């Protein structure tokens, strides 16, 4: 890295540090308002943090404070605060477990011996966690070395998993595996036999899979074929694997005549294209790795996703799994934090640990579905992120994040495991009646799992046998703290912090993020934070009421009428000129076979103005726009 690049990097990091420091100072001010007696103590905490930042830089906000936050959550769950040896965790003295940093707020939650107070203030818990975790989801690129290490670990971990063979390599038409194959002793065999029975019930409940009954569509994300000017409704590849379940003529065109015309004038490849590994920001410590799927595979995967979501809604499975609604898990977290009856479980790299062998055992009694999953599975992934790893890797895992079937398949696997663990721990047989008694006690959203606490040992045993690992930082069985699907709960109170993700940099995305943070801070009476964020944003953002859909500052009183009001004679309404965010799409028009397929896929209303084409570039923009006073919520005031 050259001198100029290093200087630019340091300048950028300094800007981030200044931004994060400003937010933390406002959080301290707000906490001092909530707890005036702690003002002097919090001032010392601010000085300690500044000293740490001068020595360790942005690492303090993005690594050190979140690590303390994770440690705090574990201590809340255990009911006992213990030393962590983390930065900023030095104790007041050797005779106490109380840390110097945030000592005042800490003692509202734990006593001097580190025991969780019986009268621990939930608001103090929320404030404590807010100070430690506010930058947990800050949007910043990981260091390149960190990204390389993540890719290396991804490949190394996958190589340890069993290779797909037999059914998955198309040398057999029947799946060979069942869950009892994972047994290490006789007691395991009994537990896994029950897992086979539960999986069989789930598979038969789903029913046979027929692609013609479900909707095909393209996904919103990136595809393996490189980005740029690419018509998603124009096929360049359709593998023999896809053809075995999804005949090109039937599912790649709106009619056979369209297919016949296309194949006589275009060459369509039949190779199995690899997916493309992409690293997207997650935390400063590690990126999120997603594989963009080939276009034709994603088209068929979306059909399978529609099948899963439809069958979930129409069967008892929907009592336990949702593909789009997290509220059931969030309610479970709040309930479990009160009486301790329900546990919240999270898995490490969950989708990457689901093997083809496990998927074969899960759906072995539903061959039509299993063959479709095999056909749409992408067996290789390519990467150009780092030179330290081979460019094309053959996958042992079932699928990566990016495959549209990954989320429903892993959800069903975890549901099977959870139901088995609970039925076994309660001595119940596998029947629909017994399973339905667990409604409200077992809930699955991807790898976020809610189960009764008494099933812990059997649940962990099943995870061990299937080579899956719980995330210890996000799995809670003890005490009165739970976390699931973005809801952090303590003794029945929601103590989820609001996350500062980015400062305003004149982009629409940053403006939207800042306004959301400001409004969440305002709702929680964090007025120093909300005022600070407002001071960093451009003029022209209006006040709005709680029910408004406009971009603006939420207020509890009647919103003030903005300047520049006019009477719109055509629409017979008062309007104000305010800043707004609008989406601007650059659409490239298409015609012919791909345009017809797009029309029948999207099925637009005859009342809509519709044209074929694909979005070449999508960008949000900040604009000045006249908005009705009704929409802002201030129409009743004098103009």
Coordinates of C-alpha atoms in Angstrom, one line a residue:
X1 CA 0.0 0.0 0.0
X2 CA 1.4 3.4 -1.0
X3 CA 1.9 6.4 1.2
X4 CA -1.1 8.2 -0.4
X5 CA -3.3 5.2 0.1
X6 CA -2.3 4.9 3.7
X7 CA -2.9 8.6 4.3
X8 CA -6.4 8.3 2.8
X9 CA -7.2 5.2 4.8
X10 CA -6.1 6.9 8.1
X11 CA -8.1 10.0 7.2
X12 CA -11.2 7.8 6.5
X13 CA -10.8 6.0 9.8
X14 CA -10.3 9.2 11.7
X15 CA -13.6 10.5 10.3
X16 CA -15.3 7.3 11.5
X17 CA -13.8 7.6 14.9
X18 CA -15.0 11.2 15.1
X19 CA -18.5 10.2 14.1
X20 CA -18.7 7.3 16.6
X21 CA -17.2 9.5 19.4
X22 CA -19.9 12.1 18.8
X23 CA -22.7 9.5 19.1
X24 CA -21.2 8.0 22.2
X25 CA -20.9 11.4 23.9
X26 CA -24.6 12.0 23.2
X27 CA -25.5 8.5 24.6
X28 CA -23.6 9.5 27.8
X29 CA -25.6 12.8 28.0
X30 CA -28.9 11.0 27.6
X31 CA -27.9 8.4 30.2
X32 CA -27.0 11.3 32.6
X33 CA -30.5 12.7 32.1
X34 CA -32.1 9.3 32.9
X35 CA -29.8 8.9 36.0
X36 CA -28.7 12.3 37.2
X37 CA -26.8 10.8 40.2
X38 CA -24.4 9.1 37.7
X39 CA -23.4 12.3 35.9
X40 CA -20.0 12.5 37.5
X41 CA -19.3 8.8 37.1
X42 CA -20.3 8.9 33.4
X43 CA -18.0 11.9 32.8
X44 CA -15.1 9.8 34.0
X45 CA -16.3 6.9 31.8
X46 CA -16.2 9.3 28.8
X47 CA -12.6 10.3 29.7
X48 CA -11.6 6.6 29.9
X49 CA -13.1 5.9 26.5
X50 CA -11.3 8.8 24.9
X51 CA -8.1 7.6 26.3
X52 CA -8.7 4.1 25.0
X53 CA -9.6 5.5 21.5
X54 CA -6.4 7.5 21.4
X55 CA -4.5 4.3 22.0
X56 CA -6.6 1.8 20.0
X57 CA -8.6 3.8 17.5
X58 CA -11.7 2.6 15.9
X59 CA -11.1 -0.9 17.3
X60 CA -12.6 0.3 20.6
X61 CA -16.0 1.1 19.1
X62 CA -16.2 -1.8 16.6
X63 CA -14.6 -4.6 18.6
X64 CA -13.9 -3.8 22.2
X65 CA -17.3 -2.4 23.2
X66 CA -19.3 -5.1 21.4
X67 CA -17.2 -7.8 23.1
X68 CA -18.0 -6.2 26.5
X69 CA -21.7 -6.2 25.4
X70 CA -21.5 -10.0 24.6
X71 CA -19.9 -10.6 28.0
X72 CA -22.6 -8.6 29.7
X73 CA -25.4 -10.6 28.0
X74 CA -23.8 -13.8 29.2
X75 CA -23.5 -12.5 32.8
X76 CA -27.1 -11.4 32.7
X77 CA -28.1 -14.9 31.7
X78 CA -25.9 -16.5 34.4
X79 CA -27.0 -14.0 37.1
X80 CA -23.3 -13.3 38.0
X81 CA -20.8 -10.8 36.6
X82 CA -17.3 -12.2 36.2
X83 CA -14.1 -10.7 35.0
X84 CA -13.5 -10.9 31.3
X85 CA -9.9 -9.7 30.8
X86 CA -11.2 -7.6 27.8
X87 CA -10.0 -4.1 27.1
X88 CA -11.9 -1.5 29.3
X89 CA -12.8 -4.2 31.8
X90 CA -10.3 -3.4 34.6
X91 CA -11.8 -3.8 38.1
X92 CA -12.3 -1.0 40.6
X93 CA -10.1 -3.0 43.0
X94 CA -9.1 -6.5 43.8
X95 CA -11.9 -7.0 46.3
X96 CA -14.7 -6.5 43.9
X97 CA -15.9 -7.7 40.5
X98 CA -17.2 -4.2 39.6
X99 CA -15.5 -2.7 36.5
X100 CA -14.2 0.9 36.5
X101 CA -15.7 1.6 33.1
X102 CA -19.4 2.3 33.4
X103 CA -19.2 1.5 37.1
X104 CA -22.3 3.6 38.0
X105 CA -24.7 2.0 35.5
X106 CA -23.2 -1.4 36.3
X107 CA -24.1 -1.1 40.0
X108 CA -27.7 -0.6 39.1
X109 CA -27.7 -4.1 37.6
X110 CA -25.1 -6.0 39.7
X111 CA -24.0 -5.7 43.3
X112 CA -20.4 -5.3 44.4
X113 CA -19.9 -9.0 44.5
X114 CA -21.1 -9.3 40.9
X115 CA -24.5 -10.9 41.7
X116 CA -27.4 -9.8 39.6
X117 CA -29.6 -7.6 41.7
X118 CA -33.1 -8.8 42.3
X119 CA -34.3 -5.3 41.7
X120 CA -32.1 -4.8 38.7
X121 CA -33.6 -1.9 36.7
X122 CA -34.5 -3.1 33.1
X123 CA -34.0 0.5 31.9
X124 CA -30.5 0.4 33.4
X125 CA -29.9 -2.8 31.6
X126 CA -31.1 -1.2 28.3
X127 CA -28.9 1.8 28.9
X128 CA -25.9 -0.3 29.8
X129 CA -26.3 -2.4 26.6
X130 CA -27.0 0.7 24.5
X131 CA -23.6 2.2 25.5
X132 CA -21.7 -1.0 24.7
X133 CA -23.5 -2.1 21.6
X134 CA -24.5 1.1 19.7
X135 CA -21.8 0.5 17.0
X136 CA -22.2 -3.2 16.7
X137 CA -23.7 -2.9 13.2
X138 CA -21.7 0.1 12.0
X139 CA -21.3 -0.1 8.2
X140 CA -17.6 -0.2 7.4
X141 CA -15.5 -2.4 5.1
X142 CA -13.6 -5.2 6.9
X143 CA -9.8 -5.1 6.6
X144 CA -8.8 -7.0 3.5
X145 CA -6.8 -9.5 5.6
X146 CA -10.0 -10.3 7.6
X147 CA -11.9 -10.9 4.4
X148 CA -9.2 -13.3 3.2
X149 CA -9.2 -15.2 6.5
X150 CA -13.0 -15.6 6.3
X151 CA -12.8 -17.1 2.8
X152 CA -10.0 -19.4 3.9
X153 CA -12.0 -20.6 6.9
X154 CA -15.1 -21.1 4.7
X155 CA -13.2 -23.4 2.4
X156 CA -11.3 -25.2 5.2
X157 CA -14.4 -25.9 7.2
X158 CA -16.3 -27.2 4.2
X159 CA -13.5 -29.6 3.3
X160 CA -14.0 -31.3 6.7
X161 CA -17.6 -32.2 5.8
X162 CA -18.6 -35.4 4.1
X163 CA -18.6 -35.3 0.3
X164 CA -21.9 -35.6 -1.5
X165 CA -22.1 -39.0 -3.2
X166 CA -24.6 -41.6 -4.4
X167 CA -27.9 -39.8 -4.8
X168 CA -26.3 -36.3 -4.8
X169 CA -23.8 -37.3 -7.5
X170 CA -26.5 -38.8 -9.7
X171 CA -25.2 -42.3 -9.3
X172 CA -28.4 -43.4 -7.5
X173 CA -32.0 -42.4 -7.7
X174 CA -32.8 -43.1 -4.1
X175 CA -31.3 -41.4 -1.1
X176 CA -29.1 -43.8 0.9
X177 CA -28.9 -41.8 4.1
X178 CA -31.1 -41.7 7.2
X179 CA -30.5 -39.9 10.5
X180 CA -29.8 -43.2 12.4
X181 CA -26.6 -43.4 10.3
X182 CA -25.2 -40.6 12.5
X183 CA -25.5 -42.7 15.7
X184 CA -22.4 -43.2 17.9
X185 CA -24.1 -45.5 20.4
X186 CA -27.4 -47.2 21.1
X187 CA -28.9 -44.3 23.0
X188 CA -28.1 -42.1 20.0
X189 CA -29.8 -44.6 17.7
X190 CA -33.1 -44.3 19.7
X191 CA -33.0 -40.5 19.5
X192 CA -32.1 -40.4 15.8
X193 CA -34.8 -43.0 15.1
X194 CA -37.3 -40.5 16.5
X195 CA -35.7 -37.7 14.3
X196 CA -36.2 -40.0 11.3
X197 CA -39.9 -40.3 12.3
X198 CA -40.4 -36.6 12.8
X199 CA -38.7 -35.8 9.5
X200 CA -40.9 -38.4 7.7
X201 CA -44.0 -36.7 9.1
X202 CA -42.7 -33.3 8.0
X203 CA -41.9 -34.6 4.5
X204 CA -45.3 -36.2 3.9
X205 CA -47.0 -33.1 5.3
X206 CA -45.3 -31.0 2.7
X207 CA -46.7 -33.2 -0.1
X208 CA -45.4 -34.0 -3.5
X209 CA -43.7 -31.2 -5.5
X210 CA -44.9 -30.3 -9.0
X211 CA -43.1 -27.2 -10.5
X212 CA -46.1 -26.3 -12.6
X213 CA -48.2 -25.6 -9.5
X214 CA -45.9 -22.9 -8.2
X215 CA -44.6 -19.5 -9.3
X216 CA -41.3 -19.0 -11.1
X217 CA -39.6 -15.7 -10.7
X218 CA -36.2 -14.0 -10.5
X219 CA -34.6 -13.1 -7.2
X220 CA -33.7 -9.6 -6.2
X221 CA -30.0 -10.2 -5.6
X222 CA -26.9 -10.7 -7.6
X223 CA -26.4 -13.7 -9.9
X224 CA -23.3 -15.7 -10.7
X225 CA -23.2 -14.3 -14.2
X226 CA -21.3 -11.0 -13.8
X227 CA -23.1 -7.8 -13.1
X228 CA -23.8 -5.3 -15.9
X229 CA -26.2 -5.3 -18.8
X230 CA -27.8 -8.6 -18.4
X231 CA -31.4 -9.5 -19.4
X232 CA -32.5 -12.0 -16.7
X233 CA -35.3 -13.3 -19.0
X234 CA -32.8 -14.2 -21.7
X235 CA -31.3 -17.7 -21.1
X236 CA -27.7 -18.4 -21.9
X237 CA -27.4 -21.7 -19.8
X238 CA -29.8 -24.5 -18.7
X239 CA -27.9 -27.4 -17.2
X240 CA -28.8 -31.1 -17.7
X241 CA -29.4 -31.3 -14.0
X242 CA -32.1 -28.7 -14.2
X243 CA -33.6 -30.3 -17.3
X244 CA -34.1 -33.5 -15.4
X245 CA -36.8 -31.8 -13.2
X246 CA -37.5 -28.5 -14.9
X247 CA -37.7 -29.1 -18.7
X248 CA -36.4 -26.0 -20.5
X249 CA -39.4 -25.9 -22.9
X250 CA -41.9 -26.1 -20.1
X251 CA -40.4 -23.7 -17.5
X252 CA -38.1 -21.4 -19.4
X253 CA -40.7 -19.9 -21.8
X254 CA -44.3 -18.8 -21.9
X255 CA -45.1 -21.2 -24.7
X256 CA -43.7 -24.0 -26.8
X257 CA -43.6 -21.9 -29.9
X258 CA -41.5 -19.3 -28.1
X259 CA -39.1 -22.1 -27.0
X260 CA -38.9 -23.5 -30.5
X261 CA -38.0 -20.1 -32.0
X262 CA -35.4 -19.4 -29.3
X263 CA -33.5 -22.7 -29.5
X264 CA -33.3 -22.5 -33.3
X265 CA -31.6 -19.1 -33.1
X266 CA -29.6 -19.2 -29.8
X267 CA -27.1 -21.5 -28.3
X268 CA -27.9 -22.5 -24.7
X269 CA -25.1 -24.0 -22.6
X270 CA -25.7 -27.2 -20.6
X271 CA -22.8 -27.0 -18.2
X272 CA -23.3 -26.6 -14.5
X273 CA -22.1 -23.1 -13.8
X274 CA -20.5 -22.3 -10.4
X275 CA -22.0 -19.8 -8.0
X276 CA -19.9 -16.7 -7.2
X277 CA -18.7 -16.0 -3.7
X278 CA -19.3 -12.4 -2.5
X279 CA -18.2 -10.8 0.7
X280 CA -20.6 -8.2 2.1
X281 CA -20.2 -6.1 5.2
X282 CA -21.5 -7.7 8.5
X283 CA -19.2 -6.5 11.3
X284 CA -15.7 -5.0 11.4
X285 CA -14.4 -8.4 12.6
X286 CA -15.8 -10.6 9.8
X287 CA -17.8 -10.2 6.6
X288 CA -20.8 -12.1 5.5
X289 CA -20.1 -14.6 2.7
X290 CA -22.9 -15.1 0.2
X291 CA -22.8 -17.0 -3.1
X292 CA -24.6 -15.5 -6.0
X293 CA -26.4 -18.3 -7.9
X294 CA -26.5 -19.0 -11.6
X295 CA -29.5 -17.3 -13.3
X296 CA -31.3 -20.4 -14.4
X297 CA -30.8 -22.1 -11.0
X298 CA -32.1 -19.2 -9.1
X299 CA -35.2 -19.1 -11.4
X300 CA -36.0 -22.7 -10.3
X301 CA -35.0 -22.2 -6.7
X302 CA -37.5 -19.4 -6.4
X303 CA -40.2 -21.9 -7.6
X304 CA -39.2 -24.2 -4.8
X305 CA -39.2 -21.3 -2.3
X306 CA -42.8 -20.6 -3.3
X307 CA -43.7 -24.2 -2.8
X308 CA -42.2 -24.2 0.7
X309 CA -43.9 -20.9 1.8
X310 CA -47.3 -22.1 0.4
X311 CA -47.1 -25.5 2.1
X312 CA -46.0 -23.9 5.4
X313 CA -49.0 -21.6 5.4
X314 CA -51.5 -24.4 4.6
X315 CA -50.3 -27.0 7.1
X316 CA -49.4 -27.4 10.8
X317 CA -45.8 -26.6 9.9
X318 CA -46.8 -22.9 9.8
X319 CA -47.5 -23.1 13.5
X320 CA -43.7 -23.4 14.1
X321 CA -42.0 -21.8 11.1
X322 CA -42.3 -18.5 9.3
X323 CA -40.2 -17.4 6.3
X324 CA -41.0 -13.7 6.7
X325 CA -42.4 -13.0 10.2
X326 CA -40.0 -12.9 13.2
X327 CA -42.6 -11.9 15.8
X328 CA -43.3 -15.4 17.0
X329 CA -39.6 -15.8 17.9
X330 CA -39.5 -12.4 19.5
X331 CA -42.5 -13.2 21.7
X332 CA -40.8 -16.4 22.7
X333 CA -37.7 -14.5 23.7
X334 CA -39.7 -12.1 25.9
X335 CA -41.7 -15.0 27.5
X336 CA -38.5 -17.0 28.1
X337 CA -36.8 -14.0 29.8
X338 CA -39.7 -13.9 32.4
X339 CA -40.1 -17.4 33.6
X340 CA -37.0 -19.1 32.1
X341 CA -39.1 -21.8 30.5
X342 CA -38.1 -21.2 26.9
X343 CA -34.5 -21.0 25.6
X344 CA -33.2 -19.1 22.6
X345 CA -30.7 -20.9 20.4
X346 CA -28.6 -19.7 17.6
X347 CA -26.2 -21.7 15.4
X348 CA -22.8 -20.8 14.2
X349 CA -22.6 -20.5 10.3
X350 CA -25.9 -22.5 10.3
X351 CA -26.5 -22.7 6.6
X352 CA -22.9 -23.8 6.0
X353 CA -23.2 -26.8 8.4
X354 CA -26.2 -28.3 6.6
X355 CA -24.9 -31.3 4.6
X356 CA -26.3 -33.1 1.6
X357 CA -26.5 -36.2 3.8
X358 CA -28.7 -34.4 6.3
X359 CA -31.0 -33.0 3.6
X360 CA -31.3 -36.5 2.1
X361 CA -32.3 -37.9 5.5
X362 CA -34.7 -35.1 6.1
X363 CA -36.7 -35.5 2.8
X364 CA -36.0 -39.2 2.0
X365 CA -39.8 -39.8 2.0
X366 CA -40.5 -37.0 -0.4
X367 CA -38.6 -38.0 -3.6
X368 CA -40.2 -35.4 -5.9
X369 CA -39.0 -32.6 -3.6
X370 CA -35.6 -34.2 -3.0
X371 CA -34.9 -34.6 -6.7
X372 CA -35.8 -31.0 -7.3
X373 CA -33.4 -29.8 -4.5
X374 CA -30.7 -31.9 -6.1
X375 CA -31.3 -30.5 -9.5
X376 CA -31.2 -26.9 -8.3
X377 CA -28.2 -27.3 -6.0
X378 CA -25.0 -25.6 -7.3
X379 CA -22.1 -28.0 -6.6
X380 CA -19.2 -25.6 -7.0
X381 CA -18.4 -22.0 -6.0
X382 CA -15.9 -19.7 -7.6
X383 CA -14.1 -16.8 -5.8
X384 CA -11.8 -14.0 -6.8
X385 CA -11.6 -12.5 -3.3
X386 CA -8.2 -13.8 -2.3
X387 CA -5.3 -15.6 -3.9
X388 CA -4.7 -17.7 -0.9
X389 CA -7.6 -20.0 -1.8
X390 CA -8.3 -22.0 -4.9
X391 CA -10.5 -20.2 -7.4
X392 CA -13.1 -22.9 -7.8
X393 CA -14.1 -25.0 -4.8
X394 CA -16.4 -28.1 -4.9
X395 CA -18.9 -27.8 -2.1
X396 CA -19.6 -30.5 0.5
X397 CA -22.3 -28.4 2.3
X398 CA -25.8 -28.6 0.8
X399 CA -25.9 -24.9 -0.2
X400 CA -24.6 -21.5 0.6
X401 CA -26.4 -18.3 1.6
X402 CA -27.7 -17.0 -1.7
X403 CA -29.5 -20.2 -2.7
X404 CA -33.3 -19.5 -2.4
X405 CA -33.9 -22.9 -0.9
X406 CA -31.3 -22.6 1.9
X407 CA -33.5 -20.7 4.4
X408 CA -36.6 -23.0 4.2
X409 CA -34.5 -26.2 4.1
X410 CA -32.5 -25.3 7.1
X411 CA -35.6 -24.1 8.9
X412 CA -37.2 -27.5 8.4
X413 CA -34.1 -29.4 9.5
X414 CA -33.9 -27.3 12.7
X415 CA -37.6 -27.8 13.3
X416 CA -37.2 -31.6 13.0
X417 CA -34.3 -31.5 15.5
X418 CA -36.1 -29.2 17.9
X419 CA -39.4 -31.2 17.9
X420 CA -37.4 -34.4 18.3
X421 CA -35.5 -33.0 21.3
X422 CA -38.6 -31.9 23.1
X423 CA -40.7 -35.0 22.4
X424 CA -37.9 -37.2 23.6
X425 CA -37.2 -35.2 26.7
X426 CA -40.9 -35.4 27.6
X427 CA -41.3 -39.1 26.8
X428 CA -43.8 -38.4 24.1
X429 CA -44.3 -40.5 20.9
X430 CA -44.2 -39.0 17.4
X431 CA -47.7 -38.0 16.5
X432 CA -49.4 -34.9 15.1
X433 CA -51.4 -34.5 18.3
X434 CA -48.3 -34.5 20.5
X435 CA -46.5 -32.2 18.1
X436 CA -49.3 -29.7 18.2
X437 CA -49.1 -29.5 22.0
X438 CA -45.7 -27.8 21.4
X439 CA -47.2 -24.9 19.5
X440 CA -46.0 -21.7 21.1
X441 CA -43.1 -23.5 22.7
X442 CA -41.1 -24.3 19.6
X443 CA -40.5 -21.7 17.0
X444 CA -38.1 -21.5 14.1
X445 CA -36.9 -18.6 12.0
X446 CA -33.9 -19.8 10.0
X447 CA -31.2 -20.6 12.6
X448 CA -33.0 -18.7 15.4
X449 CA -34.6 -21.4 17.5
X450 CA -37.0 -21.3 20.4
X451 CA -37.3 -24.5 22.5
X452 CA -38.3 -25.4 26.1
X453 CA -35.3 -25.4 28.4
X454 CA -35.7 -29.0 29.5
X455 CA -34.8 -30.2 26.0
X456 CA -31.4 -28.7 26.1
X457 CA -29.3 -31.9 26.5
X458 CA -31.0 -33.7 23.7
X459 CA -31.0 -30.7 21.5
X460 CA -27.2 -30.2 21.9
X461 CA -26.6 -34.0 21.4
X462 CA -28.5 -33.9 18.1
X463 CA -26.5 -30.8 17.0
X464 CA -23.3 -32.6 17.9
X465 CA -24.2 -35.8 16.0
X466 CA -25.1 -33.7 12.9
X467 CA -21.8 -31.7 13.2
X468 CA -23.5 -28.4 14.0
X469 CA -22.3 -25.9 16.6
X470 CA -24.3 -23.5 18.8
X471 CA -23.3 -19.9 18.9
X472 CA -22.4 -19.5 22.6
X473 CA -22.8 -15.7 22.4
X474 CA -26.4 -15.9 21.2
X475 CA -27.7 -19.1 22.9
X476 CA -29.4 -18.6 26.3
X477 CA -30.9 -21.3 28.6
X478 CA -30.3 -19.8 32.0
X479 CA -31.5 -16.8 33.9
X480 CA -33.6 -14.0 32.6
X481 CA -31.9 -12.9 29.4
X482 CA -32.9 -14.1 26.0
X483 CA -32.2 -13.0 22.4
X484 CA -33.9 -14.0 19.2
X485 CA -34.6 -12.4 15.8
X486 CA -33.4 -9.0 16.8
X487 CA -35.3 -8.9 20.2
X488 CA -33.1 -8.7 23.3
X489 CA -35.2 -9.4 26.3
X490 CA -34.6 -9.1 30.1
X491 CA -37.3 -10.1 32.6
X492 CA -40.0 -9.5 30.0
X493 CA -38.7 -6.1 28.9
X494 CA -37.3 -5.3 25.5
X495 CA -33.8 -4.1 26.0
X496 CA -32.7 -4.1 22.3
X497 CA -30.4 -1.2 21.6
X498 CA -30.7 1.0 18.6
X499 CA -27.7 0.8 16.3
X500 CA -25.8 3.6 14.8
X501 CA -25.0 2.4 11.3
X502 CA -23.5 5.3 9.4
X503 CA -23.2 9.1 9.3
X504 CA -24.7 11.3 6.6
X505 CA -22.5 11.4 3.5
X506 CA -25.0 13.1 1.1
X507 CA -26.3 9.8 -0.2
X508 CA -30.0 8.9 0.1
X509 CA -29.1 5.6 1.9
X510 CA -27.2 7.5 4.6
X511 CA -30.0 10.1 5.0
X512 CA -32.6 7.3 5.4
X513 CA -30.4 5.5 8.0
X514 CA -29.8 8.7 10.0
X515 CA -33.4 9.7 10.1
X516 CA -34.4 6.2 11.3
X517 CA -31.8 6.4 14.1
X518 CA -33.0 9.9 15.0
X519 CA -36.6 8.8 15.2
X520 CA -35.8 5.7 17.3
X521 CA -33.7 7.8 19.7
X522 CA -36.6 10.4 19.9
X523 CA -39.1 7.6 20.7
X524 CA -36.9 6.5 23.6
X525 CA -36.4 10.1 24.9
X526 CA -32.7 10.0 23.9
X527 CA -33.0 13.7 23.1
X528 CA -29.3 14.5 23.0
X529 CA -28.8 11.8 20.4
X530 CA -31.7 12.8 18.3
X531 CA -30.7 16.5 18.4
X532 CA -27.1 15.7 17.5
X533 CA -28.2 13.6 14.4
X534 CA -30.5 16.4 13.3
X535 CA -27.6 18.8 13.4
X536 CA -25.7 16.7 10.9
X537 CA -28.5 16.5 8.4
X538 CA -29.4 19.0 5.6
X539 CA -32.3 21.5 6.0
X540 CA -35.7 20.8 4.6
X541 CA -36.5 17.6 6.4
X542 CA -40.0 18.1 7.8
X543 CA -41.6 17.2 11.1
X544 CA -44.1 14.3 10.7
X545 CA -46.5 12.5 13.0
X546 CA -46.2 8.9 14.0
X547 CA -48.5 7.6 11.3
X548 CA -46.8 9.4 8.4
X549 CA -45.1 7.5 5.6
X550 CA -43.0 10.5 4.7
X551 CA -39.3 10.9 5.4
X552 CA -39.1 13.2 8.4
X553 CA -38.6 13.8 12.1
X554 CA -41.3 12.2 14.2
X555 CA -42.7 14.5 16.9
X556 CA -45.1 13.9 19.7
X557 CA -46.9 17.2 19.3
X558 CA -48.6 18.4 16.1
X559 CA -45.9 18.7 13.4
X560 CA -45.0 22.3 12.5
X561 CA -46.0 23.5 9.0
X562 CA -42.8 23.7 6.9
X563 CA -41.9 26.9 5.0
X564 CA -42.8 27.2 1.4
X565 CA -46.4 26.1 1.5
X566 CA -48.5 26.5 -1.6
X567 CA -52.1 25.7 -2.7
X568 CA -52.3 23.1 -5.4
X569 CA -55.3 24.0 -7.5
X570 CA -55.4 20.8 -9.5
X571 CA -55.3 18.5 -6.4
X572 CA -57.2 20.9 -4.1
X573 CA -54.7 20.7 -1.3
X574 CA -52.0 22.5 0.6
X575 CA -48.5 21.3 -0.1
X576 CA -45.0 22.0 1.3
X577 CA -41.7 21.8 -0.4
X578 CA -39.6 19.3 1.6
X579 CA -36.7 17.0 1.1
X580 CA -37.7 13.4 0.1
X581 CA -36.0 10.2 -1.0
X582 CA -36.9 8.8 -4.3
X583 CA -35.8 5.7 -6.2
X584 CA -34.5 6.1 -9.7
X585 CA -34.2 3.1 -11.9
X586 CA -32.3 2.9 -15.2
X587 CA -34.4 0.5 -17.2
X588 CA -33.2 -1.1 -20.5
X589 CA -36.2 -2.1 -22.6
X590 CA -36.5 -5.6 -24.1
X591 CA -38.7 -7.2 -26.6
X592 CA -39.3 -10.6 -28.2
X593 CA -39.4 -13.9 -26.2
X594 CA -37.8 -12.5 -23.0
X595 CA -40.4 -9.7 -22.9
X596 CA -43.3 -12.1 -23.2
X597 CA -41.9 -14.3 -20.5
X598 CA -41.4 -11.3 -18.2
X599 CA -45.0 -10.2 -18.8
X600 CA -46.5 -13.6 -17.9
X601 CA -44.1 -13.9 -14.9
X602 CA -44.9 -10.5 -13.4
X603 CA -48.6 -10.6 -14.4
X604 CA -49.2 -6.9 -14.2
X605 CA -52.6 -5.4 -13.7
X606 CA -54.4 -4.2 -16.8
X607 CA -54.8 -0.9 -15.0
X608 CA -51.0 -0.5 -14.5
X609 CA -48.7 1.1 -17.0
X610 CA -46.2 -1.7 -17.7
X611 CA -43.3 -2.1 -20.0
X612 CA -40.9 -4.9 -20.4
X613 CA -37.3 -4.4 -19.5
X614 CA -34.8 -4.9 -16.7
X615 CA -33.3 -2.5 -14.2
X616 CA -29.7 -1.8 -15.3
X617 CA -29.0 0.5 -12.4
X618 CA -31.1 1.4 -9.4
X619 CA -30.2 4.4 -7.3
X620 CA -32.0 6.3 -4.5
X621 CA -31.7 10.1 -4.6
X622 CA -32.5 13.0 -2.3
X623 CA -34.9 15.4 -4.0
X624 CA -37.0 18.5 -3.2
X625 CA -40.6 17.6 -3.6
X626 CA -44.0 19.1 -2.8
X627 CA -45.8 16.9 -0.3
X628 CA -49.3 17.4 1.0
X629 CA -49.8 18.6 4.5
X630 CA -52.1 15.7 5.2
X631 CA -49.3 13.3 4.6
X632 CA -47.1 15.2 7.0
X633 CA -49.8 15.2 9.6
X634 CA -50.0 19.0 10.0
X635 CA -53.0 19.8 7.8
X636 CA -55.1 21.0 10.7
X637 CA -52.9 24.0 11.4
X638 CA -53.2 27.5 10.1
X639 CA -51.4 28.0 6.8

